[in-house]
Amino acid sequence: MLQHLDDPDPFDASPALRAGVQRRAAQLRRRRVSFASVVAIVVVFGFATASFAWVRMRDDNIQRVHLADGTLTDVAPSEPVDIVLVGSDSVSTEMGGPRADVVMLVRLDPAAGSLHILSFPRDLIDPRTGGRMADVLVGHDATAVVDSVHLLVSVPIHHYIQLDFQGFVALVNEMGGVRLDVSAPIADRFTGLSLPAGCSQLDGTTALGLVRSRHLEVDGVADPTSDLGRTTREQAFITAALAQLSSSATDPLTLDRYARILGDHAVLDDKLDFTHLVALGRELRNVAPNAIESFTLPSTPATQNGAAVLISSAADADMARRFLIDGTLPGSSTPQDGAPRLRITSC
Amino acid sequence: MDDPASLPASFDDRFAGLAAIAYRVSFRILGSRPEAEDVAQETLARAYVRWSRVEGHAEPWVARVAANQALKVVSRRQRRAPRDPKAPADDLDTVALTRLGLAGALESLPRRQREVLVLRYLADLPEEAVARHLGCAVGTVKQHAHRGLSKLRVLLDPGAELIGEATNGHSGLFRPAPTVETKRPTPKP
């Protein structure tokens, strides 16, 4: 139809055209290679920049606290790291400041792949202030908490992590809940907790009810162990959660959601940057469930200003230190007489 | 394909045929031998560097790339020496004007219609081959060709009068159907 637009002179593919095609093709191929490498460089560089920016952003979002110089000890990578872990009712400064609901000292030994959790009873007398451990956080002084823990067990402490209740709930929910097997039905009218015997999936709120419960009824009978029983339940819960954490995903998106939760609900010491935190998480995942041991600092009941308190001795501190370092548990630690036996395990 | 000294046999065998298609398509748009040769060379070189992917549908691929390259040359030309669309076209013969109109019209058509027109009327590929290459039915090709052609005529219309004087009422782009052609003298290309 458009033949009238054709070249009246015949066209044939001359050797010159062939040679031109080959020359140009060689040129194009070189260009394609260099274009591909430019794209690759841009992609790699862009990705690195983006992840760096992301880490910085998440890092900046997390509340930091600077502890007085000399409070925290530097730790070499792959050396055992001792972390003071505080569960508080809030990280905000409002309403008279947070209270330490839970104080723990955890030792993560990456080389041995072990995790030792030492709990401090709430009613334990803090030798530094003479008050209770529960009140040690009032005034928002992370240095004070670490100093008190250090004074009680005299081990060098490397990091400080504080998490509030909502953060705990959010973390458990982010994990998709934690499965616990309880040997008897338990309930707490104060926290609203109610679990049947056997295996159940605990969401964040239920889990918080369990670890906070101090008025537990086991099989309808009040548990007289109160706070000490609570400590063992906390330890059982953490053991189960960590066992189930290792099977949950660690893709960047999941990590990002965990990081967001920490940003909203945690306070970390300013030496614990995000890269460090991710490394700790990785080491935590390498801990086998049977390499997690927990222990409560031994103490003797006493009365102080008419209130029931607990006092730990130098011998108690030695025991706790031995436990922290090599996981040795002193002989039998049977529950108090008449206490209903309650076993909580992962399932 | 990795030896730059010699072309692979499957490419070599079809070199002459593909070069002829590329040359025809670009000459119909450009009307200049050196430019059309340049386009043919560029097109064939591009086909060569991705030959394994092009081989299965080399003819339509070459036609399409040649047309795009030729249109690029046209716009480069116009950038260098812009033409006032209202300027008298005394210096251009009818065929050159037709080419100008064709290039402009092809640029303004929707992609699908342009592709069909290029493959069907610039490369003279049979409807079946066009349909196979575009992955559509022969009927669809006919439809696009028809719509494309009528749009082309409309788009070329502003010049139709001027061309008409010289071409006995035909736009100059499309030769009249053979029956008409017997009645009227064919415009000289």
Tab-separated table of C-alpha atoms in Angstrom, chain B residues 116 119-121 124-133 136-139 141-143 145:
chain	number	residue	atom	x	y	z
B	116	VAL	CA	-0.458	-2.601	13.555
B	119	LEU	CA	3.820	-4.065	10.827
B	120	ARG	CA	1.034	-4.275	8.298
B	121	TYR	CA	1.713	-1.300	5.979
B	124	ASP	CA	4.120	-5.367	4.547
B	125	LEU	CA	3.788	-8.310	6.937
B	126	PRO	CA	0.729	-10.500	6.376
B	127	GLU	CA	-2.171	-10.014	8.787
B	128	GLU	CA	-1.598	-13.465	10.340
B	129	ALA	CA	2.012	-12.650	11.189
B	130	VAL	CA	1.004	-9.336	12.721
B	131	ALA	CA	-1.693	-11.053	14.783
B	132	ARG	CA	0.747	-13.728	15.973
B	133	HIS	CA	3.351	-11.148	16.950
B	136	CYS	CA	-4.272	-11.070	19.165
B	137	ALA	CA	-6.817	-12.337	16.627
B	138	VAL	CA	-6.613	-11.539	12.916
B	139	GLY	CA	-9.931	-9.722	13.273
B	141	VAL	CA	-5.536	-6.649	13.572
B	142	LYS	CA	-8.005	-5.771	10.789
B	143	GLN	CA	-9.959	-3.585	13.158
B	145	ALA	CA	-5.584	-1.356	10.824
